[in-house]
């Protein structure tokens, strides 16, 4: 309402369908190559097709809801550290002023000018970099975007090249808000879904999500939002179980693993070149299903989100990274699923011929695509160097 000029909901706690359907779909441009979506927005994220949306989107440099909650005079102040609101001087229609002024937004083909407010707004890193925090933030963005080590597991990268860990702001809000200004057609507009491991993995809702993906021919990946990236508040947003203050300025979690759901992959076109005649896939799929069953039977279904996230955090560590914390569960060659046929890296520049591919398999740089003819190994110069 304050930024894009839409009429206010009559009841913000219960938005009506007609008003909601007349607004843009909320979207994000993943600037830090995080594995999952904003954990505050629910258990499922849809990854849209660039080819379908094209330049038909409206882009803001920041999460506009967070900006409104943090920087508008007539909104209660956020319970997390106050950002640098002057970085994006959004002229709000506040109760105090009542007068609008122009607002700096963009379309997808021209977003370079939005990088400045993006790196200046989140100023908690000034605790690390002082007045040069914006340059520090920009360097972190470039590292996550360009380094292939962002998604390399430990056995596939040289010593000292660990992925850059994200702080709370980066892991939760590290995106430009890119809202498609088109109606999203399920068949053509959605490439795949990301399920929140912490919320739906091994649950009845997760089973329904798997079935829905198969019905729609969408691949499904699972990703983990670290416990520290989520927080829950009372309705008045006066009491929240926020993370420790240093998590806002210091790297906490790599947030860099996506795991393909083998049950879904075997039933959608994207699995044609991966699931057949592959002992690696069969082994990984069997292990994945054992973990699915383990979570479904061993993790109580009545836990709240915070309790469930804390319970599943060590399970994710062992399932993906092979860190031994649950002794009676199997391994994939002793290293976890991060080195298996199911570990997926998001697309990067020049990765695949077909934009409809959903990512690059880490173990062999194979593109995962709906059309087998468009699958090829990534160019040698774009691959992570191999250890000799």
mmCIF file of C-alpha atoms in Angstrom:
data_model
loop_
_atom_site.group_PDB
_atom_site.id
_atom_site.type_symbol
_atom_site.label_atom_id
_atom_site.label_comp_id
_atom_site.label_asym_id
_atom_site.label_seq_id
_atom_site.Cartn_x
_atom_site.Cartn_y
_atom_site.Cartn_z
ATOM 1 C CA UNK A 1 0.000 0.000 0.000
ATOM 2 C CA UNK A 2 2.666 2.518 1.034
ATOM 3 C CA UNK A 3 5.079 1.654 -1.793
ATOM 4 C CA UNK A 4 3.150 0.323 -4.782
ATOM 5 C CA UNK A 5 -0.054 2.281 -4.229
ATOM 6 C CA UNK A 6 -2.502 -0.571 -3.784
ATOM 7 C CA UNK A 7 -5.656 0.114 -1.750
ATOM 8 C CA UNK A 8 -5.406 -1.136 1.844
ATOM 9 C CA UNK A 9 -7.021 -4.373 2.921
ATOM 10 C CA UNK A 10 -10.174 -3.884 4.936
ATOM 11 C CA UNK A 11 -8.787 -6.381 7.455
ATOM 12 C CA UNK A 12 -5.024 -6.996 7.275
ATOM 13 C CA UNK A 13 -5.295 -10.083 9.499
ATOM 14 C CA UNK A 14 -7.746 -11.721 7.059
ATOM 15 C CA UNK A 15 -7.130 -10.454 3.484
ATOM 16 C CA UNK A 16 -10.015 -11.087 1.124
ATOM 17 C CA UNK A 17 -9.481 -13.040 -2.100
ATOM 18 C CA UNK A 18 -10.585 -10.296 -4.478
ATOM 19 C CA UNK A 19 -8.190 -7.699 -3.075
ATOM 20 C CA UNK A 20 -5.342 -10.210 -2.931
ATOM 21 C CA UNK A 21 -5.849 -11.389 -6.523
ATOM 22 C CA UNK A 22 -5.584 -7.827 -7.842
ATOM 23 C CA UNK A 23 -2.062 -7.454 -6.468
ATOM 24 C CA UNK A 24 1.311 -8.634 -7.701
ATOM 25 C CA UNK A 25 2.694 -12.018 -6.757
ATOM 26 C CA UNK A 26 5.440 -11.598 -4.181
ATOM 27 C CA UNK A 27 8.824 -12.604 -5.568
ATOM 28 C CA UNK A 28 12.535 -12.390 -4.801
ATOM 29 C CA UNK A 29 15.793 -12.287 -6.759
ATOM 30 C CA UNK A 30 18.184 -14.529 -4.835
ATOM 31 C CA UNK A 31 21.222 -12.247 -4.539
ATOM 32 C CA UNK A 32 23.199 -14.466 -2.162
ATOM 33 C CA UNK A 33 22.387 -17.835 -3.741
ATOM 34 C CA UNK A 34 20.698 -19.000 -0.576
ATOM 35 C CA UNK A 35 19.321 -22.531 -0.773
ATOM 36 C CA UNK A 36 15.863 -21.711 0.587
ATOM 37 C CA UNK A 37 13.326 -18.898 0.505
ATOM 38 C CA UNK A 38 12.538 -16.450 3.289
ATOM 39 C CA UNK A 39 11.609 -18.735 6.211
ATOM 40 C CA UNK A 40 9.163 -16.106 7.476
ATOM 41 C CA UNK A 41 6.977 -16.672 4.393
ATOM 42 C CA UNK A 42 6.005 -20.300 4.905
ATOM 43 C CA UNK A 43 7.086 -23.873 4.137
ATOM 44 C CA UNK A 44 7.116 -23.728 0.313
ATOM 45 C CA UNK A 45 8.825 -21.477 -2.246
ATOM 46 C CA UNK A 46 8.119 -21.576 -5.990
ATOM 47 C CA UNK A 47 10.955 -20.809 -8.394
ATOM 48 C CA UNK A 48 9.558 -18.927 -11.390
ATOM 49 C CA UNK A 49 10.575 -19.250 -15.023
ATOM 50 C CA UNK A 50 12.609 -16.301 -16.306
ATOM 51 C CA UNK A 51 11.487 -17.102 -19.814
ATOM 52 C CA UNK A 52 7.841 -16.834 -18.804
ATOM 53 C CA UNK A 53 8.074 -13.660 -16.713
ATOM 54 C CA UNK A 54 10.749 -11.861 -18.730
ATOM 55 C CA UNK A 55 10.893 -8.168 -17.858
ATOM 56 C CA UNK A 56 7.298 -8.078 -16.635
ATOM 57 C CA UNK A 57 8.120 -7.453 -13.005
ATOM 58 C CA UNK A 58 8.524 -4.572 -10.580
ATOM 59 C CA UNK A 59 11.723 -4.603 -8.548
ATOM 60 C CA UNK A 60 12.515 -2.996 -5.207
ATOM 61 C CA UNK A 61 15.995 -3.155 -3.651
ATOM 62 C CA UNK A 62 14.708 -4.542 -0.354
ATOM 63 C CA UNK A 63 11.903 -6.528 1.197
ATOM 64 C CA UNK A 64 9.220 -3.831 1.157
ATOM 65 C CA UNK A 65 7.326 -5.298 4.081
ATOM 66 C CA UNK A 66 10.438 -5.155 6.211
ATOM 67 C CA UNK A 67 11.127 -1.585 5.088
ATOM 68 C CA UNK A 68 7.606 -0.516 6.049
ATOM 69 C CA UNK A 69 7.869 -2.243 9.410
ATOM 70 C CA UNK A 70 11.279 -0.739 10.146
ATOM 71 C CA UNK A 71 11.182 2.740 8.632
ATOM 72 C CA UNK A 72 7.630 4.074 8.494
ATOM 73 C CA UNK A 73 6.870 6.559 11.298
ATOM 74 C CA UNK A 74 3.390 5.239 11.995
ATOM 75 C CA UNK A 75 4.442 1.580 12.212
ATOM 76 C CA UNK A 76 5.707 0.006 15.444
ATOM 77 C CA UNK A 77 9.475 -0.410 15.279
ATOM 78 C CA UNK A 78 10.908 -3.819 14.493
ATOM 79 C CA UNK A 79 12.283 -5.942 17.314
ATOM 80 C CA UNK A 80 15.521 -6.588 15.411
ATOM 81 C CA UNK A 81 18.380 -4.071 14.895
ATOM 82 C CA UNK A 82 17.314 -0.856 13.191
ATOM 83 C CA UNK A 83 18.635 -0.683 9.601
ATOM 84 C CA UNK A 84 19.877 2.373 7.744
ATOM 85 C CA UNK A 85 16.535 3.716 6.523
ATOM 86 C CA UNK A 86 18.232 6.616 4.720
ATOM 87 C CA UNK A 87 19.772 4.097 2.268
ATOM 88 C CA UNK A 88 16.441 3.819 0.482
ATOM 89 C CA UNK A 89 14.520 6.991 1.352
ATOM 90 C CA UNK A 90 11.140 5.571 0.550
ATOM 91 C CA UNK A 91 8.583 8.351 0.845
ATOM 92 C CA UNK A 92 5.816 6.630 2.723
ATOM 93 C CA UNK A 93 2.221 7.753 2.911
ATOM 94 C CA UNK A 94 2.402 8.043 6.672
ATOM 95 C CA UNK A 95 -0.335 9.286 8.907
ATOM 96 C CA UNK A 96 1.904 12.158 9.914
ATOM 97 C CA UNK A 97 2.675 13.601 6.478
ATOM 98 C CA UNK A 98 -0.173 12.339 4.289
ATOM 99 C CA UNK A 99 1.672 13.335 1.110
ATOM 100 C CA UNK A 100 3.289 10.971 -1.424
ATOM 101 C CA UNK A 101 6.570 11.564 -3.250
ATOM 102 C CA UNK A 102 8.340 9.575 -6.019
ATOM 103 C CA UNK A 103 9.738 6.153 -5.171
ATOM 104 C CA UNK A 104 12.900 4.502 -6.583
ATOM 105 C CA UNK A 105 11.979 1.107 -8.065
ATOM 106 C CA UNK A 106 12.925 -0.661 -11.313
ATOM 107 C CA UNK A 107 12.198 -3.366 -13.873
ATOM 108 C CA UNK A 108 14.399 -6.475 -14.276
ATOM 109 C CA UNK A 109 16.497 -5.167 -17.185
ATOM 110 C CA UNK A 110 17.700 -2.137 -15.204
ATOM 111 C CA UNK A 111 18.397 -2.896 -11.551
ATOM 112 C CA UNK A 112 22.045 -1.842 -11.143
ATOM 113 C CA UNK A 113 21.091 1.334 -9.278
ATOM 114 C CA UNK A 114 19.284 -0.772 -6.669
ATOM 115 C CA UNK A 115 22.536 -2.377 -5.507
ATOM 116 C CA UNK A 116 23.509 0.765 -3.596
ATOM 117 C CA UNK A 117 20.531 0.757 -1.229
ATOM 118 C CA UNK A 118 20.701 -3.028 -1.031
ATOM 119 C CA UNK A 119 24.213 -3.015 0.437
ATOM 120 C CA UNK A 120 23.740 0.163 2.520
ATOM 121 C CA UNK A 121 20.425 -0.675 4.169
ATOM 122 C CA UNK A 122 21.587 -3.609 6.303
ATOM 123 C CA UNK A 123 24.116 -1.797 8.466
ATOM 124 C CA UNK A 124 24.520 -4.325 11.294
ATOM 125 C CA UNK A 125 27.829 -5.376 9.702
ATOM 126 C CA UNK A 126 29.256 -2.001 10.751
ATOM 127 C CA UNK A 127 30.101 -3.900 13.939
ATOM 128 C CA UNK A 128 32.628 -5.790 11.794
ATOM 129 C CA UNK A 129 33.613 -3.331 9.050
ATOM 130 C CA UNK A 130 32.875 0.074 10.590
ATOM 131 C CA UNK A 131 31.977 2.880 8.176
ATOM 132 C CA UNK A 132 33.003 0.678 5.215
ATOM 133 C CA UNK A 133 30.216 -1.803 5.924
ATOM 134 C CA UNK A 134 28.514 -1.199 2.536
ATOM 135 C CA UNK A 135 31.689 -2.209 0.673
ATOM 136 C CA UNK A 136 31.955 -5.191 3.004
ATOM 137 C CA UNK A 137 28.372 -6.193 2.200
ATOM 138 C CA UNK A 138 28.976 -5.822 -1.543
ATOM 139 C CA UNK A 139 32.073 -8.023 -1.367
ATOM 140 C CA UNK A 140 30.008 -10.688 0.381
ATOM 141 C CA UNK A 141 27.295 -10.527 -2.293
ATOM 142 C CA UNK A 142 29.858 -10.895 -5.087
ATOM 143 C CA UNK A 143 31.533 -13.797 -3.326
ATOM 144 C CA UNK A 144 28.287 -15.711 -2.954
ATOM 145 C CA UNK A 145 27.199 -14.958 -6.517
ATOM 146 C CA UNK A 146 30.452 -15.761 -8.298
ATOM 147 C CA UNK A 147 32.269 -18.371 -6.243
ATOM 148 C CA UNK A 148 31.575 -21.934 -7.281
ATOM 149 C CA UNK A 149 32.696 -22.955 -3.811
ATOM 150 C CA UNK A 150 29.451 -21.567 -2.457
ATOM 151 C CA UNK A 151 27.849 -24.946 -3.172
ATOM 152 C CA UNK A 152 30.871 -27.260 -3.060
ATOM 153 C CA UNK A 153 30.872 -29.846 -0.255
ATOM 154 C CA UNK A 154 34.039 -30.175 1.789
ATOM 155 C CA UNK A 155 35.508 -33.061 -0.216
ATOM 156 C CA UNK A 156 35.240 -31.119 -3.492
ATOM 157 C CA UNK A 157 37.085 -27.924 -2.602
ATOM 158 C CA UNK A 158 40.644 -27.053 -1.549
ATOM 159 C CA UNK A 159 41.442 -26.340 2.108
ATOM 160 C CA UNK A 160 40.542 -22.824 3.187
ATOM 161 C CA UNK A 161 37.836 -22.358 0.544
ATOM 162 C CA UNK A 162 34.778 -22.934 2.703
ATOM 163 C CA UNK A 163 31.547 -21.268 1.524
ATOM 164 C CA UNK A 164 30.862 -17.850 2.974
ATOM 165 C CA UNK A 165 28.472 -18.093 5.904
ATOM 166 C CA UNK A 166 25.503 -15.720 5.917
ATOM 167 C CA UNK A 167 24.357 -13.532 8.768
ATOM 168 C CA UNK A 168 20.693 -13.304 9.748
ATOM 169 C CA UNK A 169 19.844 -10.448 7.376
ATOM 170 C CA UNK A 170 21.575 -12.154 4.451
ATOM 171 C CA UNK A 171 20.056 -15.561 5.116
ATOM 172 C CA UNK A 172 16.541 -14.232 5.627
ATOM 173 C CA UNK A 173 16.294 -11.058 3.527
ATOM 174 C CA UNK A 174 19.199 -11.365 1.088
ATOM 175 C CA UNK A 175 17.237 -10.597 -2.062
ATOM 176 C CA UNK A 176 15.863 -7.869 -4.251
ATOM 177 C CA UNK A 177 12.089 -7.942 -4.129
ATOM 178 C CA UNK A 178 11.164 -8.803 -7.724
ATOM 179 C CA UNK A 179 7.402 -9.049 -8.044
ATOM 180 C CA UNK A 180 6.037 -10.559 -11.278
ATOM 181 C CA UNK A 181 3.456 -8.283 -12.879
ATOM 182 C CA UNK A 182 1.806 -11.194 -14.709
ATOM 183 C CA UNK A 183 -0.584 -13.962 -13.795
ATOM 184 C CA UNK A 184 1.533 -17.018 -13.023
ATOM 185 C CA UNK A 185 0.502 -19.983 -15.149
ATOM 186 C CA UNK A 186 1.334 -23.142 -13.203
ATOM 187 C CA UNK A 187 2.483 -25.121 -16.236
ATOM 188 C CA UNK A 188 4.635 -22.446 -17.864
ATOM 189 C CA UNK A 189 5.467 -20.059 -15.051
ATOM 190 C CA UNK A 190 6.798 -22.360 -12.309
ATOM 191 C CA UNK A 191 10.017 -24.351 -12.717
ATOM 192 C CA UNK A 192 10.174 -26.209 -9.410
ATOM 193 C CA UNK A 193 9.321 -25.963 -5.716
ATOM 194 C CA UNK A 194 11.517 -25.718 -2.628
ATOM 195 C CA UNK A 195 10.207 -27.375 0.517
ATOM 196 C CA UNK A 196 11.320 -26.252 3.970
ATOM 197 C CA UNK A 197 13.020 -29.257 5.561
ATOM 198 C CA UNK A 198 12.423 -27.821 9.009
ATOM 199 C CA UNK A 199 8.650 -27.624 8.601
ATOM 200 C CA UNK A 200 7.324 -30.301 6.227
ATOM 201 C CA UNK A 201 10.001 -32.948 5.714
ATOM 202 C CA UNK A 202 8.639 -36.352 6.713
ATOM 203 C CA UNK A 203 5.152 -35.011 7.428
ATOM 204 C CA UNK A 204 1.694 -35.593 5.959
ATOM 205 C CA UNK A 205 1.850 -32.098 4.491
ATOM 206 C CA UNK A 206 5.167 -33.014 2.908
ATOM 207 C CA UNK A 207 3.588 -36.095 1.334
ATOM 208 C CA UNK A 208 0.836 -33.919 -0.126
ATOM 209 C CA UNK A 209 3.462 -31.536 -1.477
ATOM 210 C CA UNK A 210 5.235 -34.422 -3.193
ATOM 211 C CA UNK A 211 1.997 -35.579 -4.802
ATOM 212 C CA UNK A 212 1.143 -32.058 -5.951
ATOM 213 C CA UNK A 213 4.563 -31.684 -7.577
ATOM 214 C CA UNK A 214 4.106 -34.957 -9.437
ATOM 215 C CA UNK A 215 0.643 -33.893 -10.623
ATOM 216 C CA UNK A 216 2.105 -30.614 -11.926
ATOM 217 C CA UNK A 217 5.347 -32.170 -13.304
ATOM 218 C CA UNK A 218 7.462 -29.978 -10.994
ATOM 219 C CA UNK A 219 10.698 -31.204 -9.441
ATOM 220 C CA UNK A 220 10.916 -30.726 -5.683
ATOM 221 C CA UNK A 221 14.001 -29.896 -3.651
ATOM 222 C CA UNK A 222 14.382 -29.680 0.115
ATOM 223 C CA UNK A 223 16.430 -26.989 1.818
ATOM 224 C CA UNK A 224 17.206 -26.160 5.419
ATOM 225 C CA UNK A 225 16.689 -22.804 7.071
ATOM 226 C CA UNK A 226 18.976 -22.625 10.070
ATOM 227 C CA UNK A 227 17.299 -22.256 13.426
ATOM 228 C CA UNK A 228 18.816 -18.812 13.798
ATOM 229 C CA UNK A 229 17.092 -17.475 10.662
ATOM 230 C CA UNK A 230 13.590 -17.841 12.047
ATOM 231 C CA UNK A 231 11.841 -16.039 14.854
ATOM 232 C CA UNK A 232 8.284 -15.874 16.072
ATOM 233 C CA UNK A 233 6.413 -12.950 17.589
ATOM 234 C CA UNK A 234 3.169 -12.308 19.385
ATOM 235 C CA UNK A 235 0.442 -10.554 17.327
ATOM 236 C CA UNK A 236 1.482 -7.109 18.582
ATOM 237 C CA UNK A 237 5.135 -7.816 17.599
ATOM 238 C CA UNK A 238 6.246 -6.704 21.053
ATOM 239 C CA UNK A 239 7.713 -10.032 22.167
ATOM 240 C CA UNK A 240 9.798 -12.201 19.821
ATOM 241 C CA UNK A 241 12.230 -15.081 20.244
ATOM 242 C CA UNK A 242 14.872 -13.274 18.183
ATOM 243 C CA UNK A 243 18.397 -14.683 17.727
ATOM 244 C CA UNK A 244 21.457 -13.343 19.573
ATOM 245 C CA UNK A 245 22.589 -9.886 18.467
ATOM 246 C CA UNK A 246 25.867 -11.090 16.909
ATOM 247 C CA UNK A 247 23.919 -13.204 14.393
ATOM 248 C CA UNK A 248 22.844 -10.014 12.648
ATOM 249 C CA UNK A 249 26.428 -8.965 11.911
ATOM 250 C CA UNK A 250 28.455 -12.195 11.769
ATOM 251 C CA UNK A 251 28.163 -15.200 9.472
ATOM 252 C CA UNK A 252 26.183 -18.011 11.075
ATOM 253 C CA UNK A 253 25.201 -20.580 8.441
ATOM 254 C CA UNK A 254 26.292 -21.472 4.906
ATOM 255 C CA UNK A 255 22.676 -22.045 3.742
ATOM 256 C CA UNK A 256 24.004 -23.769 0.648
ATOM 257 C CA UNK A 257 22.471 -27.221 0.196
ATOM 258 C CA UNK A 258 19.499 -28.224 -1.950
ATOM 259 C CA UNK A 259 18.535 -31.885 -2.023
ATOM 260 C CA UNK A 260 16.441 -33.277 -4.855
ATOM 261 C CA UNK A 261 13.433 -35.321 -3.744
ATOM 262 C CA UNK A 262 14.021 -38.696 -5.467
ATOM 263 C CA UNK A 263 10.415 -39.840 -5.106
ATOM 264 C CA UNK A 264 9.276 -36.836 -7.157
ATOM 265 C CA UNK A 265 12.252 -36.809 -9.523
ATOM 266 C CA UNK A 266 11.503 -40.322 -10.748
ATOM 267 C CA UNK A 267 8.038 -39.212 -11.850
ATOM 268 C CA UNK A 268 8.759 -35.905 -13.613
ATOM 269 C CA UNK A 269 10.586 -35.227 -16.930
ATOM 270 C CA UNK A 270 13.628 -33.718 -15.200
ATOM 271 C CA UNK A 271 14.639 -37.121 -13.857
ATOM 272 C CA UNK A 272 14.981 -38.850 -17.222
ATOM 273 C CA UNK A 273 18.772 -38.620 -17.395
ATOM 274 C CA UNK A 274 19.432 -39.059 -13.685
ATOM 275 C CA UNK A 275 17.207 -41.767 -12.257
ATOM 276 C CA UNK A 276 17.710 -44.564 -14.798
ATOM 277 C CA UNK A 277 20.576 -47.062 -14.657
ATOM 278 C CA UNK A 278 22.322 -45.173 -11.883
ATOM 279 C CA UNK A 279 23.570 -46.973 -8.792
ATOM 280 C CA UNK A 280 24.514 -43.608 -7.271
ATOM 281 C CA UNK A 281 20.926 -42.424 -7.585
ATOM 282 C CA UNK A 282 19.468 -45.669 -6.240
ATOM 283 C CA UNK A 283 21.726 -45.573 -3.188
ATOM 284 C CA UNK A 284 21.004 -41.897 -2.525
ATOM 285 C CA UNK A 285 17.262 -42.357 -3.016
ATOM 286 C CA UNK A 286 17.138 -45.263 -0.580
ATOM 287 C CA UNK A 287 18.988 -43.239 2.055
ATOM 288 C CA UNK A 288 16.744 -40.214 1.490
ATOM 289 C CA UNK A 289 13.617 -42.331 2.039
ATOM 290 C CA UNK A 290 15.031 -43.800 5.253
ATOM 291 C CA UNK A 291 15.551 -40.274 6.563
ATOM 292 C CA UNK A 292 12.028 -39.331 5.485
ATOM 293 C CA UNK A 293 10.633 -42.263 7.445
ATOM 294 C CA UNK A 294 12.889 -41.541 10.426
ATOM 295 C CA UNK A 295 11.689 -37.937 10.721
ATOM 296 C CA UNK A 296 8.072 -38.966 10.213
ATOM 297 C CA UNK A 297 8.182 -41.510 13.015
ATOM 298 C CA UNK A 298 10.679 -40.019 15.474
ATOM 299 C CA UNK A 299 9.879 -36.285 15.456
ATOM 300 C CA UNK A 300 6.601 -35.437 17.242
ATOM 301 C CA UNK A 301 4.049 -33.780 14.983
ATOM 302 C CA UNK A 302 2.783 -31.415 17.693
ATOM 303 C CA UNK A 303 5.984 -29.366 18.088
ATOM 304 C CA UNK A 304 5.806 -25.650 17.370
ATOM 305 C CA UNK A 305 7.997 -24.323 14.561
ATOM 306 C CA UNK A 306 10.851 -23.236 16.811
ATOM 307 C CA UNK A 307 10.954 -26.567 18.666
ATOM 308 C CA UNK A 308 10.733 -28.534 15.431
ATOM 309 C CA UNK A 309 13.524 -26.516 13.815
ATOM 310 C CA UNK A 310 15.818 -27.170 16.779
ATOM 311 C CA UNK A 311 14.980 -30.882 16.663
ATOM 312 C CA UNK A 312 15.627 -31.169 12.929
ATOM 313 C CA UNK A 313 18.826 -29.134 12.837
ATOM 314 C CA UNK A 314 21.121 -32.043 13.884
ATOM 315 C CA UNK A 315 19.151 -34.441 11.674
ATOM 316 C CA UNK A 316 19.853 -32.250 8.649
ATOM 317 C CA UNK A 317 23.533 -32.097 9.578
ATOM 318 C CA UNK A 318 23.835 -35.862 9.587
ATOM 319 C CA UNK A 319 21.615 -36.515 6.580
ATOM 320 C CA UNK A 320 23.411 -33.979 4.375
ATOM 321 C CA UNK A 321 26.925 -33.616 5.745
ATOM 322 C CA UNK A 322 27.396 -36.991 7.390
ATOM 323 C CA UNK A 323 28.118 -35.440 10.783
ATOM 324 C CA UNK A 324 27.449 -38.324 13.150
ATOM 325 C CA UNK A 325 24.805 -37.286 15.638
ATOM 326 C CA UNK A 326 22.220 -40.042 15.177
ATOM 327 C CA UNK A 327 24.087 -43.328 15.309
ATOM 328 C CA UNK A 328 21.476 -45.714 13.906
ATOM 329 C CA UNK A 329 21.012 -44.005 10.514
ATOM 330 C CA UNK A 330 22.841 -44.920 7.279
ATOM 331 C CA UNK A 331 25.392 -42.873 5.356
ATOM 332 C CA UNK A 332 26.107 -42.285 1.681
ATOM 333 C CA UNK A 333 29.701 -43.502 1.413
ATOM 334 C CA UNK A 334 30.279 -41.947 4.826
ATOM 335 C CA UNK A 335 29.850 -38.395 3.576
ATOM 336 C CA UNK A 336 26.130 -37.620 3.532
ATOM 337 C CA UNK A 337 23.852 -36.498 0.706
ATOM 338 C CA UNK A 338 25.888 -33.347 -0.046
ATOM 339 C CA UNK A 339 28.202 -35.529 -2.157
ATOM 340 C CA UNK A 340 25.444 -37.713 -3.592
ATOM 341 C CA UNK A 341 23.434 -37.765 -6.810
ATOM 342 C CA UNK A 342 20.745 -35.643 -5.113
ATOM 343 C CA UNK A 343 22.778 -32.546 -4.174
ATOM 344 C CA UNK A 344 21.903 -29.586 -6.402
ATOM 345 C CA UNK A 345 23.495 -26.184 -6.999
ATOM 346 C CA UNK A 346 21.368 -23.259 -8.298
ATOM 347 C CA UNK A 347 21.964 -22.108 -11.848
ATOM 348 C CA UNK A 348 24.837 -19.724 -12.484
ATOM 349 C CA UNK A 349 25.880 -17.760 -15.573
ATOM 350 C CA UNK A 350 26.624 -20.105 -18.475
ATOM 351 C CA UNK A 351 25.719 -23.264 -16.569
ATOM 352 C CA UNK A 352 23.154 -24.793 -18.950
ATOM 353 C CA UNK A 353 21.855 -24.224 -22.454
ATOM 354 C CA UNK A 354 18.241 -24.285 -21.362
ATOM 355 C CA UNK A 355 16.946 -21.657 -18.919
ATOM 356 C CA UNK A 356 14.280 -24.136 -17.834
ATOM 357 C CA UNK A 357 16.936 -26.304 -16.185
ATOM 358 C CA UNK A 358 16.538 -26.145 -12.421
ATOM 359 C CA UNK A 359 20.160 -26.452 -11.323
ATOM 360 C CA UNK A 360 23.470 -28.251 -11.641
ATOM 361 C CA UNK A 361 24.143 -31.559 -9.941
ATOM 362 C CA UNK A 362 27.194 -31.032 -7.757
ATOM 363 C CA UNK A 363 28.727 -34.506 -8.041
ATOM 364 C CA UNK A 364 29.234 -34.358 -11.831
ATOM 365 C CA UNK A 365 28.154 -30.873 -13.043
ATOM 366 C CA UNK A 366 25.172 -32.331 -14.902
ATOM 367 C CA UNK A 367 22.327 -29.913 -15.598
ATOM 368 C CA UNK A 368 18.939 -31.101 -14.324
ATOM 369 C CA UNK A 369 16.494 -30.182 -17.083
ATOM 370 C CA UNK A 370 13.081 -31.162 -18.441
ATOM 371 C CA UNK A 371 14.571 -31.886 -21.885
ATOM 372 C CA UNK A 372 17.384 -34.438 -22.022
ATOM 373 C CA UNK A 373 18.720 -32.903 -25.249
ATOM 374 C CA UNK A 374 19.674 -29.748 -23.354
ATOM 375 C CA UNK A 375 21.798 -31.492 -20.770
ATOM 376 C CA UNK A 376 25.543 -31.113 -20.858
ATOM 377 C CA UNK A 377 28.397 -30.763 -18.438
ATOM 378 C CA UNK A 378 29.272 -27.211 -17.518
ATOM 379 C CA UNK A 379 32.292 -25.662 -19.262
ATOM 380 C CA UNK A 380 35.589 -26.586 -17.634
ATOM 381 C CA UNK A 381 36.410 -22.974 -16.764
ATOM 382 C CA UNK A 382 33.229 -22.732 -14.698
ATOM 383 C CA UNK A 383 33.831 -25.860 -12.697
ATOM 384 C CA UNK A 384 35.498 -25.879 -9.313
ATOM 385 C CA UNK A 385 39.153 -26.974 -9.633
ATOM 386 C CA UNK A 386 39.727 -30.592 -8.809
ATOM 387 C CA UNK A 387 42.148 -31.643 -6.108
ATOM 388 C CA UNK A 388 45.258 -33.375 -7.424
#
